[in-house]
XYZ file of C-alpha atoms in Angstrom:
761
model
C 138.571 -22.362 -226.113
C 137.160 -23.953 -229.287
C 136.244 -27.542 -229.857
C 137.894 -30.520 -228.191
C 140.830 -32.312 -229.829
C 139.927 -35.897 -230.660
C 142.383 -38.723 -231.299
C 141.273 -40.972 -234.108
C 142.084 -44.628 -234.541
C 144.559 -43.799 -237.294
C 146.562 -41.549 -235.001
C 145.456 -38.286 -236.575
C 144.028 -35.345 -234.636
C 140.686 -33.792 -235.462
C 139.096 -30.796 -233.734
C 135.400 -31.422 -233.315
C 133.079 -28.835 -234.677
C 130.315 -27.583 -232.491
C 127.076 -28.687 -234.128
C 124.158 -26.452 -234.740
C 120.948 -27.073 -232.885
C 119.983 -30.182 -234.764
C 119.938 -33.902 -234.364
C 123.452 -35.341 -234.180
C 123.148 -38.898 -235.390
C 126.846 -39.693 -234.910
C 127.155 -38.268 -231.400
C 126.547 -41.555 -229.644
C 129.024 -43.467 -231.796
C 131.834 -40.972 -231.173
C 131.184 -41.075 -227.439
C 131.307 -44.867 -227.374
C 134.594 -44.800 -229.247
C 136.193 -42.436 -226.737
C 134.917 -44.362 -223.741
C 136.407 -47.577 -225.089
C 139.825 -45.884 -225.185
C 139.576 -44.309 -221.702
C 140.327 -46.136 -218.468
C 137.112 -45.628 -216.623
C 135.630 -48.754 -215.092
C 137.328 -50.793 -212.413
C 135.295 -53.927 -213.096
C 133.304 -55.112 -216.120
C 129.591 -54.513 -216.286
C 127.126 -56.534 -218.300
C 126.410 -55.121 -221.760
C 124.097 -56.040 -224.580
C 125.801 -57.733 -227.488
C 125.067 -56.410 -230.940
C 126.411 -55.912 -234.435
C 129.466 -53.793 -234.996
C 128.932 -50.354 -236.479
C 131.034 -47.937 -238.479
C 131.666 -44.199 -238.309
C 132.960 -42.103 -241.198
C 135.204 -39.285 -239.977
C 135.435 -36.002 -241.913
C 138.934 -37.044 -243.023
C 137.458 -40.032 -244.790
C 138.723 -42.629 -242.359
C 136.363 -45.372 -241.319
C 136.286 -46.223 -237.646
C 135.032 -49.710 -236.820
C 133.321 -50.063 -233.498
C 134.043 -53.491 -232.000
C 131.136 -55.688 -231.073
C 130.225 -55.657 -227.434
C 130.219 -59.057 -225.789
C 128.080 -59.929 -222.806
C 130.080 -60.401 -219.591
C 129.036 -62.012 -216.358
C 128.382 -59.431 -213.601
C 131.075 -59.194 -210.941
C 130.421 -59.712 -207.225
C 130.564 -55.957 -206.817
C 127.773 -55.475 -209.365
C 125.774 -58.294 -207.800
C 126.076 -56.426 -204.503
C 124.812 -53.233 -206.141
C 121.927 -55.099 -207.718
C 121.011 -56.691 -204.365
C 121.146 -53.382 -202.549
C 119.294 -51.706 -205.395
C 116.391 -54.101 -205.140
C 115.317 -52.377 -201.935
C 116.870 -48.956 -202.389
C 116.391 -46.574 -205.308
C 119.719 -44.935 -204.590
C 121.744 -48.076 -205.254
C 119.540 -48.908 -208.215
C 120.550 -45.575 -209.714
C 124.215 -46.313 -209.007
C 123.985 -49.642 -210.797
C 122.303 -48.051 -213.816
C 125.018 -45.398 -213.912
C 127.703 -48.103 -213.976
C 125.945 -49.801 -216.887
C 125.802 -46.531 -218.776
C 129.447 -45.908 -217.966
C 130.533 -49.218 -219.489
C 128.396 -48.640 -222.579
C 129.567 -45.056 -222.981
C 126.122 -43.514 -222.589
C 125.115 -40.371 -220.760
C 122.114 -39.953 -218.513
C 120.241 -38.061 -221.200
C 120.917 -40.754 -223.779
C 118.725 -43.186 -221.889
C 115.923 -40.761 -222.495
C 116.908 -40.595 -226.193
C 116.334 -44.324 -226.618
C 112.837 -44.101 -225.223
C 111.790 -41.138 -227.372
C 111.159 -40.920 -231.079
C 111.251 -37.135 -231.267
C 114.564 -35.492 -232.093
C 116.590 -34.007 -229.224
C 117.931 -30.502 -229.709
C 121.471 -30.314 -228.311
C 123.552 -27.338 -227.416
C 127.307 -27.133 -226.928
C 128.820 -30.611 -227.098
C 131.184 -29.766 -224.258
C 128.244 -29.810 -221.877
C 127.594 -33.482 -222.506
C 131.133 -34.856 -222.285
C 132.363 -34.072 -218.795
C 132.943 -37.719 -217.847
C 131.731 -41.243 -218.289
C 128.781 -40.644 -215.967
C 127.831 -37.386 -217.689
C 126.247 -36.012 -214.517
C 126.913 -32.317 -214.933
C 123.459 -31.565 -213.526
C 123.853 -33.991 -210.634
C 124.413 -32.246 -207.314
C 126.312 -34.557 -204.900
C 125.167 -32.487 -201.942
C 121.608 -33.636 -202.539
C 122.644 -37.308 -202.345
C 123.750 -37.857 -198.781
C 124.129 -41.585 -199.203
C 126.327 -41.597 -202.315
C 128.146 -38.295 -202.306
C 131.927 -38.470 -202.125
C 132.361 -38.552 -198.365
C 134.064 -35.921 -196.316
C 136.574 -36.908 -193.679
C 133.805 -37.281 -191.121
C 131.746 -39.623 -193.297
C 134.766 -41.591 -194.457
C 135.650 -42.343 -190.856
C 132.007 -43.288 -190.250
C 131.811 -41.058 -187.218
C 128.830 -40.490 -184.993
C 127.147 -37.162 -184.349
C 129.180 -36.310 -181.267
C 132.637 -36.268 -182.803
C 135.659 -34.268 -181.778
C 136.174 -30.883 -183.374
C 139.353 -32.226 -184.980
C 137.593 -35.088 -186.757
C 137.568 -33.336 -190.122
C 141.281 -32.605 -190.066
C 143.533 -35.090 -191.868
C 146.130 -37.178 -190.084
C 149.760 -36.142 -190.369
C 151.230 -38.033 -193.272
C 154.873 -37.254 -192.453
C 157.168 -39.608 -194.322
C 154.643 -40.916 -196.801
C 153.666 -37.384 -197.709
C 157.210 -36.384 -198.543
C 159.151 -35.677 -195.324
C 162.468 -37.422 -194.891
C 164.043 -38.708 -191.688
C 165.616 -35.304 -191.021
C 162.284 -33.503 -191.180
C 162.998 -31.950 -194.600
C 160.390 -31.762 -197.326
C 161.002 -34.129 -200.212
C 159.631 -33.922 -203.708
C 158.180 -36.640 -205.925
C 158.812 -39.516 -203.515
C 155.295 -40.452 -202.459
C 154.803 -43.120 -205.112
C 158.095 -44.868 -204.455
C 157.499 -45.004 -200.719
C 153.977 -46.305 -201.181
C 155.255 -49.019 -203.506
C 157.688 -50.468 -200.964
C 155.422 -50.257 -197.906
C 154.486 -53.692 -196.549
C 151.089 -52.199 -195.690
C 150.382 -51.310 -199.318
C 151.919 -54.493 -200.695
C 149.764 -56.638 -198.413
C 146.445 -54.859 -198.974
C 147.064 -54.011 -202.613
C 147.268 -57.599 -203.835
C 144.103 -58.911 -205.528
C 143.321 -62.585 -206.049
C 141.471 -64.264 -208.825
C 138.677 -66.482 -207.585
C 140.464 -69.688 -208.577
C 143.619 -68.612 -206.739
C 141.635 -67.785 -203.617
C 139.875 -71.160 -203.684
C 143.185 -73.000 -204.011
C 144.733 -71.007 -201.169
C 141.827 -71.751 -198.835
C 142.049 -75.484 -199.539
C 145.783 -76.123 -199.592
C 147.768 -76.874 -196.446
C 150.752 -74.598 -196.075
C 154.050 -76.308 -195.285
C 156.866 -74.834 -193.249
C 159.877 -74.596 -195.552
C 162.541 -72.646 -193.673
C 163.912 -72.144 -190.188
C 166.029 -69.438 -188.578
C 167.454 -69.360 -185.021
C 165.425 -67.062 -182.776
C 167.453 -64.096 -181.521
C 167.591 -63.782 -177.706
C 165.268 -66.771 -177.236
C 167.238 -69.799 -175.984
C 166.629 -73.228 -177.508
C 164.199 -71.751 -180.036
C 163.903 -71.203 -183.766
C 161.488 -69.580 -186.180
C 159.952 -71.714 -188.902
C 157.822 -70.341 -191.701
C 156.038 -70.870 -194.994
C 156.875 -69.169 -198.261
C 160.128 -67.261 -198.597
C 162.318 -66.517 -195.595
C 162.349 -62.807 -194.759
C 164.017 -62.738 -191.331
C 167.573 -62.826 -192.709
C 167.009 -59.621 -194.689
C 166.198 -57.495 -191.662
C 167.582 -53.951 -192.086
C 168.447 -52.599 -188.668
C 169.258 -49.111 -189.928
C 165.757 -48.437 -191.253
C 162.753 -47.000 -189.443
C 161.217 -50.507 -189.296
C 158.406 -49.562 -191.693
C 156.815 -47.244 -189.126
C 155.323 -43.881 -189.829
C 157.965 -41.307 -188.988
C 156.030 -39.688 -186.145
C 155.334 -43.062 -184.524
C 158.950 -44.107 -184.936
C 160.364 -40.956 -183.341
C 157.963 -41.109 -180.411
C 158.701 -44.793 -179.787
C 162.437 -44.150 -179.985
C 162.171 -41.280 -177.491
C 160.254 -43.470 -175.028
C 162.795 -46.256 -175.416
C 165.738 -43.945 -174.786
C 164.053 -42.257 -171.827
C 163.467 -45.661 -170.205
C 167.202 -46.384 -170.254
C 167.512 -48.274 -173.522
C 170.670 -47.853 -175.577
C 170.297 -50.022 -178.689
C 166.792 -49.768 -180.077
C 167.482 -51.517 -183.394
C 168.695 -54.645 -181.584
C 165.927 -54.594 -178.989
C 163.324 -57.314 -178.613
C 160.409 -54.954 -179.233
C 161.920 -53.729 -182.477
C 162.491 -57.296 -183.707
C 158.975 -58.346 -182.850
C 157.483 -55.301 -184.561
C 159.436 -56.173 -187.716
C 157.977 -59.664 -187.481
C 154.450 -58.245 -187.188
C 155.084 -55.787 -190.017
C 155.646 -58.701 -192.399
C 151.846 -59.202 -192.204
C 152.268 -62.947 -191.770
C 150.316 -65.012 -189.270
C 152.398 -65.460 -186.104
C 152.295 -68.187 -183.465
C 154.497 -67.170 -180.518
C 153.952 -69.685 -177.714
C 157.006 -69.271 -175.516
C 156.339 -65.809 -174.134
C 157.254 -65.221 -170.522
C 154.161 -63.531 -169.057
C 154.510 -60.529 -166.785
C 153.142 -62.444 -163.799
C 155.811 -65.180 -163.996
C 159.064 -63.662 -165.259
C 158.682 -59.947 -164.705
C 157.764 -57.244 -167.174
C 160.804 -57.278 -169.455
C 159.896 -59.725 -172.208
C 156.132 -59.377 -171.920
C 156.297 -55.575 -172.188
C 158.609 -55.790 -175.215
C 156.244 -58.108 -177.070
C 153.289 -55.923 -176.093
C 155.067 -52.806 -177.391
C 155.744 -54.562 -180.683
C 152.158 -55.523 -181.444
C 150.725 -52.231 -180.152
C 153.004 -50.263 -182.483
C 151.984 -52.550 -185.333
C 148.301 -51.889 -184.572
C 148.881 -48.117 -184.396
C 150.936 -48.135 -187.588
C 148.253 -50.083 -189.433
C 145.489 -47.755 -188.262
C 147.388 -44.539 -188.973
C 148.372 -45.675 -192.463
C 144.777 -46.664 -193.147
C 143.525 -43.230 -192.128
C 146.269 -41.486 -194.101
C 145.378 -43.418 -197.231
C 141.719 -42.434 -196.870
C 142.433 -38.729 -196.239
C 144.894 -38.484 -199.140
C 142.404 -40.104 -201.476
C 139.750 -37.692 -200.236
C 141.988 -34.779 -201.153
C 142.654 -36.216 -204.604
C 138.960 -36.807 -205.234
C 138.090 -33.291 -204.159
C 140.672 -31.889 -206.555
C 139.376 -34.019 -209.407
C 135.846 -32.802 -208.789
C 137.045 -29.214 -208.785
C 138.679 -29.783 -212.161
C 135.565 -31.508 -213.519
C 137.485 -34.742 -214.119
C 134.621 -36.998 -213.214
C 135.974 -39.784 -215.402
C 138.846 -40.369 -212.949
C 136.740 -40.743 -209.807
C 136.243 -44.498 -210.195
C 139.904 -45.488 -210.392
C 141.142 -48.475 -208.430
C 143.615 -46.301 -206.552
C 140.666 -44.867 -204.607
C 139.548 -48.258 -203.245
C 140.560 -47.877 -199.612
C 137.506 -48.904 -197.558
C 136.343 -52.025 -195.841
C 132.728 -52.747 -195.048
C 133.109 -51.086 -191.648
C 135.730 -48.948 -189.931
C 137.293 -51.196 -187.196
C 140.474 -52.801 -188.514
C 142.201 -54.168 -185.394
C 140.762 -56.546 -182.794
C 142.717 -57.360 -179.618
C 141.445 -60.268 -177.521
C 142.517 -60.311 -173.870
C 141.376 -62.496 -170.950
C 140.947 -60.009 -168.089
C 140.008 -56.360 -167.660
C 143.199 -55.737 -165.666
C 145.298 -56.882 -168.636
C 143.172 -54.741 -170.961
C 143.825 -51.781 -168.670
C 147.548 -52.421 -168.950
C 147.455 -52.757 -172.750
C 145.282 -49.688 -173.383
C 147.330 -47.630 -170.969
C 150.475 -48.544 -172.896
C 148.709 -47.870 -176.197
C 147.996 -44.324 -175.027
C 151.627 -43.908 -174.007
C 152.892 -45.078 -177.416
C 150.578 -42.727 -179.302
C 152.433 -39.531 -180.367
C 151.685 -36.503 -178.218
C 150.064 -34.563 -181.056
C 147.422 -37.295 -181.412
C 146.450 -37.381 -177.728
C 145.954 -33.769 -176.774
C 142.793 -35.063 -175.147
C 141.888 -38.589 -174.044
C 138.138 -38.797 -173.666
C 136.378 -40.830 -170.952
C 139.549 -41.611 -168.998
C 137.706 -41.359 -165.661
C 135.163 -43.945 -166.707
C 137.909 -46.192 -168.082
C 139.875 -46.038 -164.814
C 136.770 -46.814 -162.785
C 135.688 -49.799 -164.879
C 139.045 -51.365 -165.747
C 141.496 -50.266 -163.057
C 139.547 -50.322 -159.820
C 142.207 -52.183 -157.865
C 145.909 -51.921 -157.312
C 148.005 -53.535 -160.029
C 151.660 -54.085 -159.251
C 153.584 -53.263 -162.386
C 156.379 -50.911 -163.322
C 154.882 -49.325 -166.416
C 155.760 -45.688 -166.925
C 152.779 -43.547 -165.881
C 154.279 -40.142 -166.566
C 152.851 -39.998 -170.060
C 149.235 -40.499 -168.955
C 146.732 -37.775 -168.088
C 146.412 -37.041 -164.385
C 142.963 -38.600 -164.181
C 144.241 -41.932 -165.511
C 145.790 -43.042 -162.224
C 144.714 -46.385 -160.880
C 142.285 -46.099 -158.036
C 142.505 -48.306 -154.987
C 144.329 -48.802 -151.768
C 148.037 -48.023 -151.824
C 148.740 -50.593 -149.151
C 149.369 -54.036 -150.460
C 147.778 -56.829 -148.518
C 149.784 -59.892 -147.632
C 148.511 -63.090 -149.184
C 149.326 -66.751 -148.906
C 148.846 -67.119 -152.645
C 151.899 -67.425 -154.937
C 153.316 -64.201 -156.326
C 152.273 -64.982 -159.907
C 148.669 -65.447 -158.738
C 148.717 -62.085 -157.001
C 150.078 -60.325 -160.079
C 147.594 -61.935 -162.451
C 144.491 -61.638 -160.289
C 145.463 -58.627 -158.213
C 143.499 -56.231 -160.421
C 140.124 -56.245 -162.125
C 139.238 -59.885 -162.867
C 136.227 -59.140 -165.065
C 136.276 -61.420 -168.123
C 133.248 -59.885 -169.865
C 134.263 -56.550 -171.392
C 134.449 -54.781 -174.743
C 135.668 -51.273 -175.535
C 136.105 -49.307 -178.760
C 139.006 -46.881 -179.322
C 138.892 -44.147 -181.926
C 141.751 -41.929 -183.109
C 141.352 -38.459 -184.534
C 144.105 -36.083 -185.458
C 144.463 -34.693 -181.935
C 142.514 -36.945 -179.612
C 141.836 -40.483 -178.490
C 138.251 -41.386 -177.764
C 137.595 -44.342 -175.472
C 134.198 -46.048 -175.434
C 133.513 -44.971 -178.997
C 130.723 -46.684 -180.882
C 132.027 -49.924 -182.352
C 131.178 -48.869 -185.898
C 133.161 -45.640 -185.532
C 136.110 -47.242 -183.690
C 139.535 -47.998 -185.115
C 140.581 -50.602 -182.539
C 138.361 -52.900 -180.478
C 139.739 -54.410 -177.271
C 137.581 -57.174 -175.840
C 137.478 -60.475 -174.048
C 136.268 -63.505 -176.012
C 133.266 -63.760 -173.691
C 132.430 -60.089 -174.256
C 132.151 -60.593 -178.024
C 130.314 -63.897 -177.696
C 127.679 -62.117 -175.597
C 127.242 -59.592 -178.433
C 126.965 -62.427 -180.948
C 124.277 -64.122 -178.861
C 122.345 -60.862 -178.537
C 122.435 -60.413 -182.313
C 121.039 -63.908 -182.806
C 118.017 -63.182 -180.594
C 117.491 -59.525 -181.523
C 117.387 -58.960 -185.284
C 117.845 -55.221 -184.784
C 121.371 -55.871 -183.498
C 124.365 -57.223 -185.371
C 128.127 -57.706 -185.125
C 128.969 -56.417 -188.597
C 131.790 -54.348 -187.063
C 133.777 -57.609 -187.157
C 133.475 -57.805 -190.951
C 136.571 -55.746 -191.780
C 139.107 -56.842 -189.157
C 142.520 -56.903 -190.836
C 144.721 -57.534 -187.767
C 143.656 -59.964 -185.018
C 145.822 -60.102 -181.885
C 145.207 -62.754 -179.210
C 147.438 -62.076 -176.215
C 147.731 -64.257 -173.108
C 146.058 -67.122 -174.925
C 147.214 -69.425 -172.107
C 144.941 -67.571 -169.670
C 142.085 -67.604 -172.188
C 142.456 -71.392 -172.467
C 141.740 -71.591 -168.723
C 138.462 -69.714 -169.352
C 136.739 -71.175 -172.404
C 138.637 -71.617 -175.649
C 135.459 -72.314 -177.593
C 134.682 -68.586 -177.266
C 137.820 -67.810 -179.280
C 136.728 -70.196 -182.023
C 133.290 -68.564 -182.089
C 134.795 -65.088 -182.450
C 137.216 -66.065 -185.220
C 134.444 -67.776 -187.167
C 132.442 -64.516 -187.101
C 135.254 -62.406 -188.570
C 135.366 -61.136 -192.158
C 131.833 -62.051 -193.202
C 129.942 -59.864 -195.660
C 127.754 -57.649 -193.430
C 123.997 -57.858 -193.282
C 123.557 -54.068 -193.542
C 125.295 -51.193 -195.284
C 126.205 -49.151 -192.152
C 126.787 -45.940 -194.099
C 129.809 -47.191 -196.025
C 130.571 -45.717 -199.440
C 130.269 -48.890 -201.512
C 132.117 -47.256 -204.415
C 135.269 -47.165 -202.279
C 135.273 -50.725 -200.904
C 138.305 -52.800 -201.820
C 137.622 -55.415 -204.446
C 138.792 -58.345 -202.316
C 136.249 -57.428 -199.641
C 133.466 -57.627 -202.215
C 134.837 -60.909 -203.529
C 134.606 -62.462 -200.067
C 138.378 -62.881 -199.679
C 138.888 -60.745 -196.569
C 139.893 -63.697 -194.387
C 142.844 -64.333 -196.718
C 144.156 -60.859 -195.866
C 143.585 -60.991 -192.104
C 146.750 -61.256 -190.048
C 146.456 -63.278 -186.833
C 149.010 -62.900 -184.025
C 148.650 -65.560 -181.327
C 150.694 -65.084 -178.143
C 150.931 -67.527 -175.250
C 153.324 -68.912 -172.649
C 152.726 -72.462 -173.873
C 151.209 -74.325 -176.805
C 148.232 -76.645 -176.653
C 146.235 -78.545 -179.313
C 143.474 -75.906 -179.364
C 145.925 -73.151 -180.298
C 147.551 -75.372 -182.892
C 144.173 -76.175 -184.410
C 143.168 -72.516 -184.632
C 146.473 -71.545 -186.219
C 146.397 -74.363 -188.759
C 142.736 -74.243 -189.781
C 141.498 -70.663 -189.223
C 144.583 -68.618 -190.121
C 144.625 -68.475 -193.929
C 146.740 -65.371 -194.538
C 148.026 -65.441 -198.110
C 151.345 -63.955 -196.958
C 152.131 -67.140 -195.029
C 152.835 -68.185 -191.448
C 155.637 -67.898 -188.913
C 155.867 -70.132 -185.843
C 158.224 -70.281 -182.890
C 159.453 -73.786 -182.036
C 161.098 -74.301 -178.648
C 162.844 -77.172 -176.873
C 161.725 -77.062 -173.252
C 163.915 -77.823 -170.263
C 161.089 -79.340 -168.226
C 160.027 -78.668 -164.643
C 161.091 -81.823 -162.809
C 163.965 -80.029 -161.050
C 161.352 -77.813 -159.337
C 159.923 -80.797 -157.468
C 161.318 -80.274 -153.967
C 160.198 -83.508 -152.294
C 161.868 -86.887 -152.630
C 158.769 -88.472 -154.073
C 158.534 -91.511 -156.308
C 157.002 -90.478 -159.663
C 155.597 -93.285 -161.807
C 154.563 -92.575 -165.396
C 152.115 -95.110 -166.770
C 151.450 -95.097 -170.474
C 148.196 -96.402 -171.924
C 147.521 -97.113 -175.577
C 145.171 -94.911 -177.538
C 144.672 -95.120 -181.276
C 142.776 -91.901 -182.016
C 141.671 -88.604 -180.517
C 138.047 -89.662 -180.552
C 138.820 -92.704 -178.372
C 141.429 -91.069 -176.121
C 139.017 -90.142 -173.300
C 137.449 -93.597 -173.248
C 140.855 -95.291 -173.292
C 142.074 -93.142 -170.406
C 139.036 -93.897 -168.245
C 139.224 -97.585 -169.114
C 142.887 -97.765 -168.081
C 142.144 -95.890 -164.851
C 139.249 -98.195 -164.004
C 141.193 -101.399 -164.647
C 144.764 -100.592 -163.599
C 144.705 -97.709 -161.130
C 141.397 -97.654 -159.278
C 141.563 -101.234 -157.892
C 144.685 -100.268 -155.923
C 142.889 -97.261 -154.462
C 139.752 -99.228 -153.635
C 141.590 -101.978 -151.810
C 143.757 -99.564 -149.836
C 142.748 -98.764 -146.301
C 144.731 -95.556 -146.301
C 142.952 -92.429 -147.513
C 144.443 -89.144 -148.657
C 144.301 -89.841 -152.416
C 143.904 -86.769 -154.622
C 143.116 -87.201 -158.321
C 144.218 -84.164 -160.298
C 142.293 -83.724 -163.578
C 143.008 -81.197 -166.338
C 139.666 -81.129 -168.170
C 136.227 -80.510 -166.703
C 134.725 -83.111 -169.043
C 137.162 -85.706 -167.673
C 136.243 -84.523 -164.182
C 132.578 -85.339 -164.846
C 133.437 -88.785 -166.256
C 135.572 -89.748 -163.262
C 132.957 -88.396 -160.844
C 130.262 -90.536 -162.429
C 132.547 -93.574 -162.339
C 133.284 -93.128 -158.623
C 129.570 -92.771 -157.932
C 128.930 -96.042 -159.718
C 131.552 -97.701 -157.468
C 130.088 -96.217 -154.259
C 133.459 -94.698 -153.451
C 134.139 -92.291 -150.626
C 135.087 -89.041 -152.367
C 134.618 -85.272 -152.397
C 134.742 -82.699 -155.185
C 136.683 -79.499 -155.747
C 135.983 -78.162 -159.224
C 135.649 -74.776 -160.909
C 131.847 -74.815 -160.524
C 131.788 -76.046 -156.931
C 130.184 -73.624 -154.472
C 132.426 -71.975 -151.937
C 130.585 -73.542 -149.013
C 130.982 -77.007 -150.557
C 134.681 -76.354 -151.186
C 135.329 -75.529 -147.533
C 133.427 -78.599 -146.401
C 135.269 -80.866 -148.860
C 138.690 -79.649 -147.745
C 137.842 -80.368 -144.103
C 136.464 -83.820 -144.901
C 139.523 -84.744 -146.916
C 142.000 -83.486 -144.317
C 140.253 -85.292 -141.464
C 139.972 -88.535 -143.449
C 136.181 -88.495 -143.699
C 136.544 -88.789 -147.471
C 139.271 -91.010 -148.929
C 139.411 -89.438 -152.413
C 139.329 -85.850 -153.642
C 138.803 -84.807 -157.264
C 140.611 -81.543 -158.042
C 140.569 -79.769 -161.427
C 143.262 -77.647 -163.027
C 140.921 -74.711 -163.583
C 139.942 -74.710 -159.922
C 143.624 -74.579 -159.023
C 144.211 -71.817 -161.571
C 141.513 -69.557 -160.134
C 142.005 -70.326 -156.423
C 145.452 -71.903 -155.902
C 144.292 -73.808 -152.856
C 146.796 -75.424 -150.550
C 145.259 -78.872 -150.112
C 146.285 -80.601 -146.886
C 146.208 -84.315 -146.181
C 147.509 -85.584 -149.559
C 149.435 -88.874 -149.239
C 148.943 -90.311 -152.697
C 148.677 -88.201 -155.849
C 147.244 -89.447 -159.139
C 147.598 -87.097 -162.093
C 144.784 -88.405 -164.255
C 145.713 -85.983 -167.088
C 148.850 -83.852 -167.257
C 148.111 -80.152 -166.599
C 148.445 -77.675 -169.455
C 150.285 -75.141 -167.322
C 153.701 -76.584 -166.632
C 154.195 -74.669 -163.358
C 151.253 -76.555 -161.850
C 152.996 -79.921 -162.065
C 155.684 -79.289 -159.400
C 153.279 -77.089 -157.445
C 150.763 -79.894 -156.980
C 153.404 -82.529 -156.236
C 154.950 -80.297 -153.583
C 151.603 -80.349 -151.714
C 152.212 -83.983 -150.764
C 152.731 -84.466 -147.059
C 156.084 -86.059 -146.283
C 155.680 -89.720 -145.438
C 157.263 -93.011 -146.303
C 154.467 -94.108 -148.633
C 153.869 -90.905 -150.599
C 153.808 -91.415 -154.366
C 152.732 -89.772 -157.606
C 151.266 -91.659 -160.554
C 150.959 -89.945 -163.944
C 148.797 -91.304 -166.789
C 149.669 -90.365 -170.367
C 149.478 -91.620 -173.937
C 151.275 -90.803 -177.141
C 148.644 -88.134 -177.782
C 149.930 -86.251 -174.728
C 153.329 -85.738 -176.304
C 152.999 -81.953 -176.381
C 152.300 -81.730 -172.644
C 154.903 -84.329 -171.765
C 157.646 -82.477 -173.585
C 156.499 -79.206 -172.050
C 156.695 -80.477 -168.475
C 159.268 -83.224 -168.270
C 162.885 -83.925 -169.123
C 162.904 -86.554 -171.852
C 165.834 -88.538 -170.503
C 164.055 -88.949 -167.169
C 160.873 -90.111 -168.891
C 162.728 -92.993 -170.544
C 163.926 -94.195 -167.171
C 160.675 -93.916 -165.261
C 157.940 -94.925 -167.694
C 156.110 -98.103 -166.717
C 154.679 -99.842 -169.760
């Protein structure tokens, strides 16, 4: 083919002559000149500064080589240096990157350490790419070779036979909505995808620091469609008004068609105006979402809850499938470049598509029965071609669906062995219907399961490091975190690359232990302690820079809002795209009080959150308790929202030698039965009853003549439910203590106009 054509600085072309077998003193200078013109490195590497040199071309032109200036190593190079300190493989990678920046080949390092002349052959053999590794066999380097599909997906040894096959890329690979092949449209589609826009943005360190420190302000508001007395507020630019109902919502074509078919088969007639479609579009904006007016399935039926669940499940599937498609397409491109010996293009930024670990979606749920419902629907929403087999369905049904769950979800799309086991006869219960629906299934709150997708199968119970989606309870992850703290061989690095966090039924989780949620969120998006087989040359730059938390989308769903949820959303959700929050005016629950009972609302002053508990107890001790102590009549129940307040009041009553009994969430069953009998028969004048105990047991307490709500319950349905337990008598009354810091609960439970009339200052 002859010598290579070289472009000089002056724009002229010069065909290089093949040198004879002799020392080529200008070889290194020409190579450095070409490397400086090529786009090879994705981040600067440190180089040794020195004097500028000149090269005289055969045409007589003088080429000046610019002086090389020392640059600080990037975080990526610091990572390579750290890994290389204990691993020769990464040390070699770091040295190769230095040579790449300086335009040297592997053999040239040997030249510098030798005084004898090197006899060179054909120059073409030494200029295949910036790494100049024509003799380097990737197959002999299992840790750094360009990974196959199996290694990219970080699979274990027992993978499905379809693991090596790429995902269907449908629309993004050039198939239009009518199923026809398009040409030359891949780039344009990739450029407008919210997935690629969100993950493709790269921050400078100063910008990231400012974003983490600044407090985002809500700048716009839009009425919420189909949600009465509600509006959406958000930071940044408003995007809800530009919703295009004729589009495919940003979904992959195969996902969109399958979802549309399921919607139509269930009786739907206007998918683009449906609630699930609107909520998916909201999720697809990749903004943090706080939706705290969701009607749960156990209170208002399945309609709204199932629509919201469909929306976030489709968002999770879309995110995972697009992630896998991006990886497989880049694998194909890299393989083609290697075949064409274009090694200089292998380090381009377009091939940065990895996180530290594989899991990208984390779904936190309170109970195993709810997880069973969500995963079952996830399987239904997965296209048929991707679930030819669903592995470990028997085990999943046994561990998560061991009891009858009364819901109307479509089961026709599940494998035969996925049916819920248990008695078909429903047992009558004195508990409210919402209690039976919520706790009628598997009530385990300590679970964790990995879900992996291949081209034709879904694998349940996959290893967490090879999973795409992790579904867990907060307690389940906290147990893993505690194990990792005691056992150094274990870790939770699979939480390092979570890009979508979904917390559903946060109201139920708040009745368990909200501190577990805070512990889990604090563990997300940390730089891992180990490598875990990841190809470090493919990790996105913002992961290496420690900015992953700025890219994580958090979706928080609940039936009500409390200060803990607000705090998490305001302080731990730092998505650079911004935030969206649903604001609702509540009707209150006073009309649900069936008895003609006098309700007295007593306000006490409290100046700060730190003093609120002390101020409440002080007001109770001075203004409320003396009336109880002097009364001969018993039957006084004190309803307390927080367990910590329960302990404080208990200790106070002990100090006053009061006649009381306890019914809390940690009270033994035998003690509960004894306390209920004592209270009903008048052997104890006072009963302390906590909200969590009522949530988990829904006891019908008999013998209540005077009710004191020491702290307003978080769950608004409990307020009328507890008041309606009062026995009808002439002297029955209800006293409610609150301060200005209880504004959120007051507005959630009560009608404001009634509050103004009844408050006793």
